[in-house]
PDB file of C-alpha atoms in Angstrom:
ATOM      1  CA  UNK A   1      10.308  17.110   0.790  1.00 70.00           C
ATOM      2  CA  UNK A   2      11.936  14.108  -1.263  1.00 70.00           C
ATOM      3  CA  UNK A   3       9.895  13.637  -4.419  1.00 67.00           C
ATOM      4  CA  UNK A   4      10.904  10.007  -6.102  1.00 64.00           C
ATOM      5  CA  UNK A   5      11.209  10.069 -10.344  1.00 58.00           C
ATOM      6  CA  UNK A   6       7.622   8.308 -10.578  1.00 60.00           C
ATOM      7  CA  UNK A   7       5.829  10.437  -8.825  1.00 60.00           C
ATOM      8  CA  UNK A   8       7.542  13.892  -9.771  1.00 63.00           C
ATOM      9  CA  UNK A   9       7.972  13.931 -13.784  1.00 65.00           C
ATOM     10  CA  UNK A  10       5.830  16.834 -14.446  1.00 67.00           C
ATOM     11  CA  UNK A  11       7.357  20.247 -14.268  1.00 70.00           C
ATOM     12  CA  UNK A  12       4.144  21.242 -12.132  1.00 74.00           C
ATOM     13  CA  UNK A  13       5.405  18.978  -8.962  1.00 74.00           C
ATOM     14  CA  UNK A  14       7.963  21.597  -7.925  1.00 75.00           C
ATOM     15  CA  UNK A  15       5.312  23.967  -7.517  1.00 77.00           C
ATOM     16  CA  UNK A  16       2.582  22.114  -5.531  1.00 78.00           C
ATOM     17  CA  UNK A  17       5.198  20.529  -3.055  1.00 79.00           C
ATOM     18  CA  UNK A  18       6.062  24.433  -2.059  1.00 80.00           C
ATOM     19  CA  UNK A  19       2.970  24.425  -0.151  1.00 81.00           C
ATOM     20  CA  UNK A  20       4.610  22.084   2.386  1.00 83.00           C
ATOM     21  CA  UNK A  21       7.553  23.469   2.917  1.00 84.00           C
ATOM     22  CA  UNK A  22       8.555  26.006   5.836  1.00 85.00           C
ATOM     23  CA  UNK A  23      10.490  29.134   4.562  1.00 83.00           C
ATOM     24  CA  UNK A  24      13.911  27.740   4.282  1.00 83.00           C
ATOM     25  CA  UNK A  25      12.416  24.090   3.256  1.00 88.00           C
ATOM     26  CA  UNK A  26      14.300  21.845   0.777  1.00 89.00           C
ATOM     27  CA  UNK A  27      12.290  20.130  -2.023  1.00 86.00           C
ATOM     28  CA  UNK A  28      14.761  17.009  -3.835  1.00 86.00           C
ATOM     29  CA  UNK A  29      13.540  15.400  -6.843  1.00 83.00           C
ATOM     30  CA  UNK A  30      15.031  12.309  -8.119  1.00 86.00           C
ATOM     31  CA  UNK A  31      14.322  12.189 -11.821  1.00 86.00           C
ATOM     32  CA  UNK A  32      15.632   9.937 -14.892  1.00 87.00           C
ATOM     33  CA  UNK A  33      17.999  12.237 -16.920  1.00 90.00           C
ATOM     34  CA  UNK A  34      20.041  12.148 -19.868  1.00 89.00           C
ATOM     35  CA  UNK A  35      23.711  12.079 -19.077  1.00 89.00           C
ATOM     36  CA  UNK A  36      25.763  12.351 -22.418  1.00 79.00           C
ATOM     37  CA  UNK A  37      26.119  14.797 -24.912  1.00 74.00           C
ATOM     38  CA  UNK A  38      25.771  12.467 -27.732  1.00 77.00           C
ATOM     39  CA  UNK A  39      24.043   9.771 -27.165  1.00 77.00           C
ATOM     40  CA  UNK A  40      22.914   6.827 -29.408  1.00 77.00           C
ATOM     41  CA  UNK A  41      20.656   7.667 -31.833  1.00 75.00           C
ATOM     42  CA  UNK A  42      16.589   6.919 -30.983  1.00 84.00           C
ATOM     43  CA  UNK A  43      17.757   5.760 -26.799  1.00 85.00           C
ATOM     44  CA  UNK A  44      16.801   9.218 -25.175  1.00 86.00           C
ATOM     45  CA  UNK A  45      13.509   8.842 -27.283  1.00 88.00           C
ATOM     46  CA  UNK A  46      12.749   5.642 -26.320  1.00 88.00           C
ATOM     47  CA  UNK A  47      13.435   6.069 -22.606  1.00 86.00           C
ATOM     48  CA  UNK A  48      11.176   9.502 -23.019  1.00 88.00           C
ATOM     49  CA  UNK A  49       8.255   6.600 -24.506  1.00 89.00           C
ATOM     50  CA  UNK A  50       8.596   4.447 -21.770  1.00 84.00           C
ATOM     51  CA  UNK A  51       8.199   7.860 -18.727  1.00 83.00           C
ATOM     52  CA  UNK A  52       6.095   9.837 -20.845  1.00 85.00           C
ATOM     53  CA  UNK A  53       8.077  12.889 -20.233  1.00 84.00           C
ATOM     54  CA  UNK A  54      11.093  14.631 -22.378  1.00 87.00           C
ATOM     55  CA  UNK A  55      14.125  13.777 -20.440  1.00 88.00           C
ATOM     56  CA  UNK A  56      16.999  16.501 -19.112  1.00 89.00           C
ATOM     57  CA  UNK A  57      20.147  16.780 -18.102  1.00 91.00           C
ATOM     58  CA  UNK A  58      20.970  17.436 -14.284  1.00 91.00           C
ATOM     59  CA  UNK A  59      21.853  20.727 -15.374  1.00 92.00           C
ATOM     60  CA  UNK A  60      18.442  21.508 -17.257  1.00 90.00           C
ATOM     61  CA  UNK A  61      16.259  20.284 -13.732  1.00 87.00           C
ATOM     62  CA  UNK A  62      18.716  23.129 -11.230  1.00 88.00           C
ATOM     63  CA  UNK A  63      17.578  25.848 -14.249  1.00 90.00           C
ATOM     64  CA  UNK A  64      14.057  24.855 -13.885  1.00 87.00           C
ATOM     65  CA  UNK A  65      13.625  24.942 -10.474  1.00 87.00           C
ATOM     66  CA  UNK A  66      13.794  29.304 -10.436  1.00 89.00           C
ATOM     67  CA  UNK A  67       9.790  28.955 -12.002  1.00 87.00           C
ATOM     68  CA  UNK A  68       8.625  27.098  -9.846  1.00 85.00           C
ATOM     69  CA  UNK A  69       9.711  29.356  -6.639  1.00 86.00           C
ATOM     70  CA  UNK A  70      13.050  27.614  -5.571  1.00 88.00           C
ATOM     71  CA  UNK A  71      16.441  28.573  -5.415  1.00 89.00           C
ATOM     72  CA  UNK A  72      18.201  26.163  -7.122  1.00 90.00           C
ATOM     73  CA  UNK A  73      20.820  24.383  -4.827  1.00 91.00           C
ATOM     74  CA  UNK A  74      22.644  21.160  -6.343  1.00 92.00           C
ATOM     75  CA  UNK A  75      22.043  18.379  -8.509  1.00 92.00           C
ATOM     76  CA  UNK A  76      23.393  15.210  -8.692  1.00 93.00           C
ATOM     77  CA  UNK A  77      23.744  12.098 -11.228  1.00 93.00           C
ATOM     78  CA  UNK A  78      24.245   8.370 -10.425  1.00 92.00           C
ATOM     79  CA  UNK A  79      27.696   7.070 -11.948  1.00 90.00           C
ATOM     80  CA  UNK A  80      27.517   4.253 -14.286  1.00 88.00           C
ATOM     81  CA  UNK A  81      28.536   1.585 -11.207  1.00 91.00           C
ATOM     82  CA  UNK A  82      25.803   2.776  -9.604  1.00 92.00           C
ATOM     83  CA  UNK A  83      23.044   2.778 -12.097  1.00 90.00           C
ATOM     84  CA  UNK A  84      24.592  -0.914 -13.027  1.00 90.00           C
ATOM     85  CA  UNK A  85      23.699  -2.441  -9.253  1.00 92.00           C
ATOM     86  CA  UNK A  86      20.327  -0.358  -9.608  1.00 89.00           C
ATOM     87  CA  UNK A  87      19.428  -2.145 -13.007  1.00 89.00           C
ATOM     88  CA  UNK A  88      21.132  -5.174 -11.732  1.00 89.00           C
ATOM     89  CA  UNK A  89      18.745  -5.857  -9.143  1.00 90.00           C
ATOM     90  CA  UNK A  90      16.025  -4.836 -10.673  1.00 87.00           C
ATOM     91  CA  UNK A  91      12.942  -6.570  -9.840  1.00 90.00           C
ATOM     92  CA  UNK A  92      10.446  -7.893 -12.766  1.00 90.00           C
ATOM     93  CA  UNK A  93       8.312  -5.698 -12.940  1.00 87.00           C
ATOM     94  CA  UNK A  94      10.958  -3.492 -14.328  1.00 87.00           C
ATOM     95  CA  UNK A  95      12.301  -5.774 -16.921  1.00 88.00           C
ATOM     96  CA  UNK A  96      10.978  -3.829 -19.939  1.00 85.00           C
ATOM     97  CA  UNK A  97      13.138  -0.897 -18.256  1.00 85.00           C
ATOM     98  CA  UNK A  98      16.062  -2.654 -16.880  1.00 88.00           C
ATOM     99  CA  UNK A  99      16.633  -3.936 -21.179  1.00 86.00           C
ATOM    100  CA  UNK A 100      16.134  -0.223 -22.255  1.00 83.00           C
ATOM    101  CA  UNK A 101      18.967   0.786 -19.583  1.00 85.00           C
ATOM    102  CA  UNK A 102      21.594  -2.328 -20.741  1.00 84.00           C
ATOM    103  CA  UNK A 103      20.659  -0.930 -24.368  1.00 79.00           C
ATOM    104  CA  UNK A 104      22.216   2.047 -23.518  1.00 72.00           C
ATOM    105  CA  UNK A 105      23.740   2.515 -19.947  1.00 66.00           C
ATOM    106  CA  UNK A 106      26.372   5.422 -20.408  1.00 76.00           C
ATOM    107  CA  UNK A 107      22.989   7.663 -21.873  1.00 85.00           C
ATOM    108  CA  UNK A 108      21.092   7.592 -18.869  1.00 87.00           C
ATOM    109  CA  UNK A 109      20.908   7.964 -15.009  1.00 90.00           C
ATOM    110  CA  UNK A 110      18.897   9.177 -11.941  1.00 90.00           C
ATOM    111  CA  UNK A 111      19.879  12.401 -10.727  1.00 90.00           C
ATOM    112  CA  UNK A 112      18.732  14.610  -7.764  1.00 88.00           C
ATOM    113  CA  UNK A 113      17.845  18.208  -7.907  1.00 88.00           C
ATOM    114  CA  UNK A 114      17.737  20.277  -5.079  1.00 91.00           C
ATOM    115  CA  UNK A 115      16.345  23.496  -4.148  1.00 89.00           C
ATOM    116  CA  UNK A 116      15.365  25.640  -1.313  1.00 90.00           C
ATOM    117  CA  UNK A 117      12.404  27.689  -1.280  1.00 89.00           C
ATOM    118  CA  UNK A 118      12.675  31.172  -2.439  1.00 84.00           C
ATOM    119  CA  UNK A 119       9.771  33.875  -0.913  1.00 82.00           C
ATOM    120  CA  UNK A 120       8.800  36.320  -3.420  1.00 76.00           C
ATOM    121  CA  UNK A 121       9.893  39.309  -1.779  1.00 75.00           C
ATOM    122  CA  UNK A 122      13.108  37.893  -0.584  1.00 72.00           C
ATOM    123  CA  UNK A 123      16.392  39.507  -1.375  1.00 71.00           C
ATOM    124  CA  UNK A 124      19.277  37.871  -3.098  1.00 66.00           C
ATOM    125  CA  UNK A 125      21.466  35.808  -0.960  1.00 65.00           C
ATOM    126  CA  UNK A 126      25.170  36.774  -1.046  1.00 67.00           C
ATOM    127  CA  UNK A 127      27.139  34.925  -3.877  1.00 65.00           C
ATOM    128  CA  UNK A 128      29.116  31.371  -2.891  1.00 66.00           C
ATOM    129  CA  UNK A 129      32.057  32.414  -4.842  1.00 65.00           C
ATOM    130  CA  UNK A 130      32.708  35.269  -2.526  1.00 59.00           C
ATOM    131  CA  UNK A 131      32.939  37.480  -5.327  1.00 54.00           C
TER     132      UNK A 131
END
């Protein structure tokens, strides 16, 4: 199940997509996050204003995903190129955000999350480090 950032800002959406998932099913979200450790002062707020949710860092949406019944399995952020031909093309009716991003590209991307779905009485899988 691909969830898109508009439609899948609340923390609740990972939950309610389980239900159409088969055991082993993959939910991806592709959120807005916040991509540098410092970034100007007042941008992460305003682009939190604008979606109406606290943004997170790719790392922050994998560490999430455990509540919500999923195994967390990757995530992923857009490199600045990228988010530049997004923004670039943008069309108008996302002019309001395509002047928040040129405020302050390097602060912000889209990342995906992915996870699998976990069952409740599953047992770990083995580790991915071998070790």
């Amino acid at each position: 199940v691909l969830l898109h950032a508009r439609d899948a800002l609340g923390d609740e959406v990972a939950t309610e997509a389980r239900e159409f998932l088969a055991p082993e099913g993959r939910v991806a979200f592709v959120r807005p996050v916040k991509v540098l450790l410092r970034p100007p002062p007042g941008l992460v707020e305003q682009w939190e204003r604008h979606w109406g949710h606290a943004l997170r860092t790719p790392q922050q949406l994998l560490a999430a995903l455990p509540a919500s019944g999923f195994e967390p399995d990757f995530s992923e952020a857009l490199g600045i190129d990228e988010m530049d031909a997004l923004y670039g093309a943008a069309p108008d009716e996302l002019a309001e955000e395509a002047a928040l991003y040129r405020a302050g590209a390097a602060a912000i991307s889209f990342a995906i999350a992915v996870g699998r779905r976990r069952e409740s009485d599953e047992k770990p899988r083995p580790s991915r480090d071998r070790g």
